Coordinates of C-alpha atoms in Angstrom, one line a residue:
Chain A
L1 CA -35.0 -53.6 3.2
I2 CA -36.4 -54.7 6.6
F3 CA -37.5 -51.7 8.6
R4 CA -35.3 -52.9 11.5
D5 CA -32.2 -52.5 9.4
F6 CA -33.4 -49.2 8.1
F7 CA -33.9 -48.1 11.7
D8 CA -30.4 -49.4 12.7
E9 CA -28.8 -47.5 9.8
H10 CA -30.5 -44.2 10.5
A11 CA -31.3 -44.2 14.2
A12 CA -28.3 -42.1 15.3
F13 CA -28.8 -39.8 12.4
V14 CA -32.5 -39.1 13.3
W15 CA -31.6 -38.8 17.0
R16 CA -28.9 -36.2 16.2
V17 CA -31.1 -34.3 13.7
V18 CA -34.0 -34.1 16.1
R19 CA -31.8 -32.8 18.8
H20 CA -30.0 -30.3 16.7
L21 CA -33.1 -29.0 15.1
G22 CA -34.2 -27.8 18.5
A23 CA -36.0 -30.6 20.4
R24 CA -35.6 -30.3 24.1
E25 CA -33.6 -33.1 25.7
A26 CA -36.7 -34.5 27.3
D27 CA -38.4 -34.7 24.0
V28 CA -35.7 -36.1 21.8
A29 CA -36.6 -39.8 22.2
D30 CA -40.3 -39.1 21.6
L31 CA -39.7 -37.0 18.5
A32 CA -37.2 -39.5 17.1
Q33 CA -39.9 -42.2 17.6
E34 CA -42.4 -40.0 15.9
V35 CA -40.0 -39.5 12.9
F36 CA -39.8 -43.3 12.5
L37 CA -43.5 -43.7 12.9
V38 CA -44.1 -41.2 10.1
A39 CA -41.4 -42.8 8.0
H40 CA -43.1 -46.1 8.6
D41 CA -46.5 -44.8 7.6
K42 CA -45.1 -43.2 4.5
R43 CA -42.6 -45.8 3.6
A44 CA -44.2 -46.5 0.2
Q45 CA -43.1 -43.0 -0.8
L46 CA -39.4 -43.8 -0.4
R47 CA -38.5 -44.7 -4.0
S48 CA -34.8 -45.1 -3.4
L49 CA -32.8 -45.9 -0.3
D50 CA -30.1 -43.6 -1.6
G51 CA -32.4 -40.7 -0.8
A52 CA -33.3 -42.0 2.7
R53 CA -31.4 -39.4 4.6
S54 CA -33.0 -36.5 2.8
W55 CA -36.3 -38.0 3.2
L56 CA -35.9 -38.6 6.9
Y57 CA -34.5 -35.1 7.3
R58 CA -37.6 -33.7 5.8
I59 CA -39.7 -35.7 8.1
A60 CA -37.7 -34.7 11.1
F61 CA -37.8 -31.1 10.3
G62 CA -41.6 -31.2 10.0
V63 CA -42.0 -33.2 13.2
V64 CA -39.8 -30.9 15.3
R65 CA -41.4 -27.8 13.8
N66 CA -44.9 -29.0 14.5
H67 CA -43.9 -30.0 18.0
Q68 CA -42.5 -26.5 18.7
R69 CA -45.7 -24.9 17.5
L70 CA -47.6 -26.6 20.3
A71 CA -48.8 -24.1 22.7
H72 CA -47.6 -25.8 25.8
V73 CA -44.1 -26.2 24.3
R74 CA -43.9 -22.5 23.5
R75 CA -45.0 -21.5 27.0
E76 CA -42.6 -23.8 28.8
V77 CA -39.2 -22.6 29.8
P78 CA -36.8 -25.2 28.5
T79 CA -35.0 -27.0 31.4
D80 CA -31.9 -27.1 29.2
A81 CA -32.0 -23.3 28.6
P82 CA -28.7 -21.8 27.4
G83 CA -28.4 -19.6 30.4
E84 CA -27.9 -22.4 32.8
D85 CA -25.6 -24.3 30.5
L86 CA -23.0 -21.6 30.0
A87 CA -21.6 -22.3 33.3
V88 CA -20.1 -25.4 31.8
A89 CA -18.9 -23.8 28.6
G90 CA -15.3 -24.3 29.6
H91 CA -15.7 -28.1 29.9
R92 CA -14.5 -30.3 27.0
D93 CA -16.8 -33.1 27.8
E94 CA -19.6 -34.2 25.5
V95 CA -22.5 -32.8 27.4
A96 CA -21.0 -29.3 27.7
N97 CA -20.2 -29.3 24.0
R98 CA -23.8 -30.3 23.2
Q99 CA -25.2 -27.6 25.5
V100 CA -23.1 -24.8 24.0
L101 CA -23.9 -26.0 20.5
R102 CA -27.6 -25.9 21.4
A103 CA -27.2 -22.4 22.7
V104 CA -25.7 -21.3 19.4
L105 CA -28.2 -23.1 17.2
D106 CA -31.1 -21.7 19.3
Q107 CA -30.2 -18.3 18.1
L108 CA -30.9 -19.2 14.5
E109 CA -34.1 -19.0 12.6
P110 CA -35.5 -22.5 12.0
D111 CA -35.1 -22.5 8.2
K112 CA -31.5 -21.4 8.5
R113 CA -30.8 -23.7 11.4
A114 CA -32.0 -26.6 9.3
V115 CA -29.6 -25.9 6.5
L116 CA -26.6 -25.4 8.9
V117 CA -27.3 -28.6 10.8
A118 CA -27.7 -30.6 7.6
Q119 CA -24.5 -29.2 6.1
A120 CA -22.1 -28.7 9.0
I121 CA -23.1 -31.6 11.2
E122 CA -24.7 -34.2 9.0
E123 CA -22.4 -33.4 6.0
M124 CA -25.3 -33.6 3.6
S125 CA -24.6 -32.2 0.1
M126 CA -26.4 -29.0 -0.9
N127 CA -28.5 -31.0 -3.4
E128 CA -29.6 -33.3 -0.6
I129 CA -30.4 -30.3 1.6
A130 CA -32.4 -28.6 -1.1
E131 CA -34.3 -31.8 -1.7
A132 CA -35.0 -32.4 2.0
L133 CA -36.2 -28.9 2.6
S134 CA -38.0 -28.5 -0.8
I135 CA -36.1 -25.4 -1.7
P136 CA -33.9 -24.4 -4.7
V137 CA -30.2 -25.1 -4.3
K138 CA -29.5 -21.5 -4.6
T139 CA -31.8 -20.7 -1.7
A140 CA -30.1 -23.5 0.4
Y141 CA -26.7 -21.8 -0.2
S142 CA -28.1 -18.4 0.8
R143 CA -29.6 -19.8 4.0
L144 CA -26.4 -21.6 4.7
Y145 CA -24.3 -18.5 4.5
A146 CA -26.8 -16.5 6.6
A147 CA -26.8 -19.3 9.2
Q148 CA -23.0 -19.4 9.3
R149 CA -22.9 -15.7 9.9
A150 CA -25.6 -15.8 12.6
A151 CA -24.0 -18.8 14.3
A152 CA -20.6 -17.1 14.3
A153 CA -22.1 -14.0 15.8
A154 CA -24.0 -16.1 18.4
F155 CA -20.8 -18.0 19.3
A156 CA -18.9 -14.7 19.7
R157 CA -21.6 -13.4 22.0
L158 CA -21.5 -16.5 24.1
A159 CA -17.7 -16.4 24.3
A160 CA -17.8 -12.8 25.4
E161 CA -20.1 -13.4 28.3
P162 CA -18.5 -12.9 31.6
V163 CA -17.5 -15.9 33.6
R164 CA -20.0 -16.4 36.5
D165 CA -19.1 -17.2 40.0
G166 CA -18.0 -20.7 40.5
E167 CA -17.4 -21.4 36.8
D168 CA -13.7 -21.7 37.3
D169 CA -14.2 -24.1 40.1
A170 CA -16.5 -26.2 37.9
A171 CA -13.7 -27.0 35.5
Chain B
M1 CA -15.8 -7.7 10.0
Q2 CA -17.6 -9.7 7.4
P3 CA -20.0 -8.1 5.1
D4 CA -23.6 -9.0 5.7
D5 CA -23.9 -10.8 2.4
D6 CA -25.8 -14.1 2.1
S7 CA -24.2 -14.8 -1.2
A8 CA -20.8 -15.7 0.3
P9 CA -19.8 -18.1 3.0
A10 CA -19.0 -16.7 6.4
K11 CA -15.9 -17.5 8.3
M12 CA -16.7 -19.8 11.2
P13 CA -14.6 -19.5 14.3
P14 CA -12.5 -22.6 15.0
G15 CA -14.3 -23.1 18.3
L16 CA -17.7 -23.2 16.6
V17 CA -16.3 -25.7 14.0
S18 CA -15.2 -27.9 16.8
L19 CA -18.6 -27.8 18.4
L20 CA -20.3 -28.7 15.1
D21 CA -17.8 -31.6 14.7
A22 CA -18.7 -32.7 18.2
G23 CA -22.3 -32.6 17.2
R24 CA -21.6 -35.1 14.4
R25 CA -20.3 -37.6 17.0
D26 CA -23.5 -37.2 19.0
A27 CA -25.4 -40.5 19.2
P28 CA -28.0 -42.1 21.5
S29 CA -26.6 -44.4 24.1
A30 CA -27.1 -48.1 23.8
D31 CA -29.9 -47.9 26.4
E32 CA -31.7 -45.0 24.6
L33 CA -31.4 -46.8 21.3
A34 CA -32.8 -50.0 22.8
R35 CA -35.7 -48.2 24.3
L36 CA -36.5 -46.6 21.0
R37 CA -36.2 -49.9 19.2
L38 CA -38.6 -51.4 21.7
R39 CA -41.1 -48.6 21.2
L40 CA -41.0 -49.1 17.5
A41 CA -40.9 -52.9 17.6
P42 CA -44.3 -53.4 15.9
A43 CA -43.0 -51.8 12.8
M44 CA -39.6 -53.5 12.7
G45 CA -40.7 -56.4 10.6
S46 CA -42.0 -54.3 7.8
T47 CA -40.1 -53.6 4.6
I48 CA -39.2 -50.3 3.4
G49 CA -37.8 -49.1 0.1
P50 CA -38.6 -49.6 -3.6
R51 CA -40.1 -53.0 -3.0
S52 CA -42.2 -52.2 0.0
M53 CA -45.2 -51.2 -2.3
V54 CA -45.6 -54.9 -3.2
S55 CA -45.0 -56.1 0.3
L56 CA -47.5 -53.7 1.7
A57 CA -50.4 -55.4 0.0
G58 CA -49.2 -58.8 1.3
A59 CA -48.6 -57.4 4.7
G60 CA -52.1 -56.0 4.8
A61 CA -53.6 -59.3 3.9
I62 CA -51.5 -61.1 6.5
A63 CA -52.2 -58.6 9.1
A64 CA -55.9 -58.8 8.5
G65 CA -55.9 -62.5 9.5
A66 CA -53.1 -62.4 12.0
V67 CA -53.4 -63.0 15.6
L68 CA -51.3 -60.8 17.9
S69 CA -48.5 -62.8 19.4
V70 CA -47.5 -62.4 23.0
A71 CA -44.6 -60.4 21.9
G72 CA -46.8 -58.1 20.0
V73 CA -49.0 -57.5 23.0
L74 CA -46.0 -56.7 25.1
V75 CA -44.7 -54.3 22.6
V76 CA -48.0 -52.4 22.3
L77 CA -48.1 -52.2 26.0
A78 CA -44.6 -51.0 26.2
M79 CA -45.4 -48.3 23.7
Q80 CA -48.0 -47.0 26.0
S81 CA -45.3 -45.9 28.4
G82 CA -44.5 -42.9 26.3
P83 CA -46.4 -39.6 25.9
L84 CA -46.8 -40.4 22.2
R85 CA -48.4 -43.7 22.8
E86 CA -51.7 -42.8 21.2
E87 CA -50.1 -41.5 18.1
S88 CA -47.8 -44.5 18.1
R89 CA -50.6 -47.0 18.2
R90 CA -52.4 -45.2 15.5
S91 CA -49.3 -44.7 13.3
A92 CA -47.8 -48.1 13.6
P93 CA -50.6 -50.6 13.3
V94 CA -48.3 -53.2 11.8
V95 CA -48.5 -56.6 13.5
E96 CA -45.3 -58.4 14.0
I97 CA -45.8 -61.9 12.8
T98 CA -43.8 -64.2 15.0
T99 CA -42.8 -67.7 14.1
R100 CA -42.2 -68.8 17.6
P101 CA -43.7 -68.0 21.0
V102 CA -42.1 -65.4 23.2
E103 CA -42.0 -65.8 26.9
P104 CA -44.5 -63.5 28.6
R105 CA -43.1 -60.9 30.9
V106 CA -44.7 -58.8 33.5
V107 CA -45.6 -55.5 32.0
G108 CA -44.7 -52.4 33.9
P109 CA -41.5 -50.4 34.1
L110 CA -39.2 -51.2 31.3
P111 CA -37.0 -54.2 32.1
E112 CA -33.4 -53.6 32.9
D113 CA -32.4 -55.5 29.8
L114 CA -33.8 -53.2 27.1
S115 CA -32.5 -55.1 24.2
P116 CA -35.5 -56.0 22.1
P117 CA -36.0 -59.7 21.7
P118 CA -34.9 -61.1 18.3
V119 CA -38.3 -61.5 16.8
A120 CA -38.3 -63.6 13.6
S121 CA -40.3 -61.9 10.9
A122 CA -42.1 -63.5 8.1
R123 CA -39.5 -62.1 5.8
D124 CA -36.4 -63.2 7.6
D125 CA -35.1 -64.8 4.5
R126 CA -34.3 -61.3 3.3
D127 CA -32.9 -60.0 6.6
E128 CA -29.2 -59.5 5.8
S129 CA -28.2 -58.7 9.3
A130 CA -29.8 -61.8 10.8
D131 CA -26.4 -63.4 11.2
V132 CA -25.4 -60.8 13.6
E133 CA -28.6 -60.7 15.6
P134 CA -27.8 -61.4 19.2
R135 CA -29.5 -63.9 21.4
R136 CA -32.2 -62.5 23.5
G137 CA -30.8 -59.9 25.9
E138 CA -27.5 -59.6 24.2
L139 CA -26.1 -57.0 21.9
P140 CA -24.2 -58.1 18.8
A141 CA -20.6 -58.4 19.7
E142 CA -18.2 -55.7 18.4
D143 CA -16.0 -58.1 16.6
V144 CA -18.9 -59.8 14.9
L145 CA -20.2 -56.5 13.5
I146 CA -16.8 -55.5 12.3
D147 CA -16.0 -58.9 10.8
R148 CA -19.3 -59.0 9.0
A149 CA -18.8 -55.4 7.7
Q150 CA -15.4 -56.3 6.4
R151 CA -16.7 -59.3 4.6
A152 CA -19.5 -57.4 3.1
L153 CA -17.4 -54.5 2.0
A154 CA -16.8 -55.7 -1.6
S155 CA -20.0 -57.5 -2.2
S156 CA -22.6 -55.4 -0.5
P157 CA -21.5 -51.8 0.5
R158 CA -25.0 -51.0 1.7
R159 CA -24.9 -53.9 4.1
A160 CA -21.4 -53.0 5.2
R161 CA -22.4 -49.4 5.9
A162 CA -25.4 -50.6 7.9
L163 CA -23.2 -52.8 10.0
L164 CA -20.6 -50.1 10.6
R165 CA -23.2 -47.6 11.6
R166 CA -24.7 -50.1 13.9
H167 CA -21.3 -50.6 15.5
E168 CA -20.9 -46.8 15.7
V169 CA -24.2 -46.6 17.6
L170 CA -23.6 -49.5 19.9
Y171 CA -19.9 -49.1 20.5
P172 CA -19.0 -45.4 19.6
D173 CA -15.7 -45.7 21.6
G174 CA -15.3 -49.5 21.4
A175 CA -12.1 -51.4 21.2
L176 CA -12.6 -51.7 17.5
A177 CA -13.5 -48.1 16.8
Q178 CA -10.4 -47.5 14.8
E179 CA -11.1 -50.5 12.6
R180 CA -14.7 -49.3 12.1
E181 CA -13.5 -45.9 11.0
A182 CA -10.9 -47.4 8.7
L183 CA -13.4 -49.7 7.1
M184 CA -15.8 -46.8 6.7
V185 CA -13.1 -44.8 4.8
S186 CA -12.5 -47.8 2.6
L187 CA -16.3 -48.1 2.0
L188 CA -16.6 -44.4 1.1
I189 CA -13.7 -44.7 -1.4
R190 CA -15.4 -47.7 -3.0
T191 CA -18.7 -45.8 -3.3
G192 CA -17.1 -42.7 -4.7
E193 CA -17.6 -40.5 -1.7
R194 CA -14.1 -39.3 -1.7
A195 CA -14.6 -36.0 -0.1
H196 CA -16.5 -37.6 2.7
A197 CA -13.7 -40.1 3.1
A198 CA -11.2 -37.4 3.3
R199 CA -13.1 -35.7 6.1
R200 CA -13.3 -39.0 7.9
V201 CA -9.6 -39.4 7.6
Q202 CA -9.1 -35.9 8.9
R203 CA -11.2 -36.7 12.0
F204 CA -9.5 -40.0 12.4
A205 CA -6.1 -38.3 12.5
E206 CA -7.4 -35.9 15.1
R207 CA -8.7 -38.7 17.2
W208 CA -5.9 -41.2 16.8
P209 CA -2.9 -39.3 15.6
G210 CA -0.6 -42.3 16.3
S211 CA -2.7 -44.9 14.7
A212 CA -1.1 -47.5 12.5
H213 CA -4.0 -47.2 10.1
L214 CA -3.4 -43.5 9.4
A215 CA -0.7 -43.8 6.7
R216 CA -2.8 -46.3 4.8
L217 CA -5.9 -44.2 5.0
R218 CA -4.1 -41.1 3.9
T219 CA -2.8 -43.0 0.9
L220 CA -6.2 -44.3 0.2
V221 CA -7.9 -41.0 -0.1
R222 CA -4.9 -39.4 -1.9
S223 CA -6.3 -36.0 -1.4
D224 CA -6.1 -33.0 0.9
P225 CA -8.2 -33.7 4.0
G226 CA -9.7 -30.3 3.5
A227 CA -11.2 -31.3 0.2
P228 CA -14.4 -29.4 -0.7
P229 CA -17.7 -31.0 0.1
E230 CA -19.4 -33.1 -2.5

């Protein structure tokens, strides 16, 4: 397969995964690029195109995790922090949904977040997820259930937050 | 109150399920995608997959003697515009072998037209999507992508899937979005991904409840839209 077609087939997937695994909006493009660069470097390791999504997911998870470990990333206050986003939680538009989803996912531990994103957003099978994250399937299920529980609790907390001044007007 | 037990699934509030569904529809814009393609352009002509081991040796030999084309130079310079440019240059040393000259452009801010030029690679004979490659500065037309996907459905599901995903990225809400989704459901049925197909039909019904495609798609999946994941 020509890499260009590989990119076309998986670009949106990588973009979404990088974003939902926790990359800041300003970093999504750079990290998606990095995922494809790593994939390009390691392309000889891809034995079957059927496993491409698991393989890319594994790379994306590593790229995002490594990026978040960088000292300057940890120190910076994200510009798209949940606090400022919740003012638009009542909107039904795409951006608002994305921001609220990010606020929920940000409450999860990275390992659990990775399983929930793969299962609930990317619709990967549990076998694919286990392969992507190099964990037993049973562990993947355990993390999924824990992530579901934590996400539900985070969503409930966000929903219970009082409406701030001006929010009604914003709608 | 649910027990704190990681051995059983938790009930997800409908609002959260909707958010996750919305996340699935998330996609880069055509501009964002074009920029990303441009930044990765040096790698685009490589091959990937089970046969790339063989091609790597050949590509290395070719690259050793290759001269950078004007397009290659432009692409490398374009990659320098991002904060990862150093890593990019190190990670993607592949030289695009062009078969025809590319007009030089002034390097600076990214041009308004961010669609990468259709660079012909040394392996274009294997490029299945070449017939939908646009002319320079143009995106492949919606109807061309859908038409090609439809024709590839029976003979090459992988190619059909690539074309449909390409349409989804370029034209997420295009005039042929329903046709794309209907074709994708047909494709998933053909490839045995019935549960995935059922979920697609469910989303289709939510998005286009009055669509003429809906009855046929529901017949096609012949299953409860809430079928368990594969």
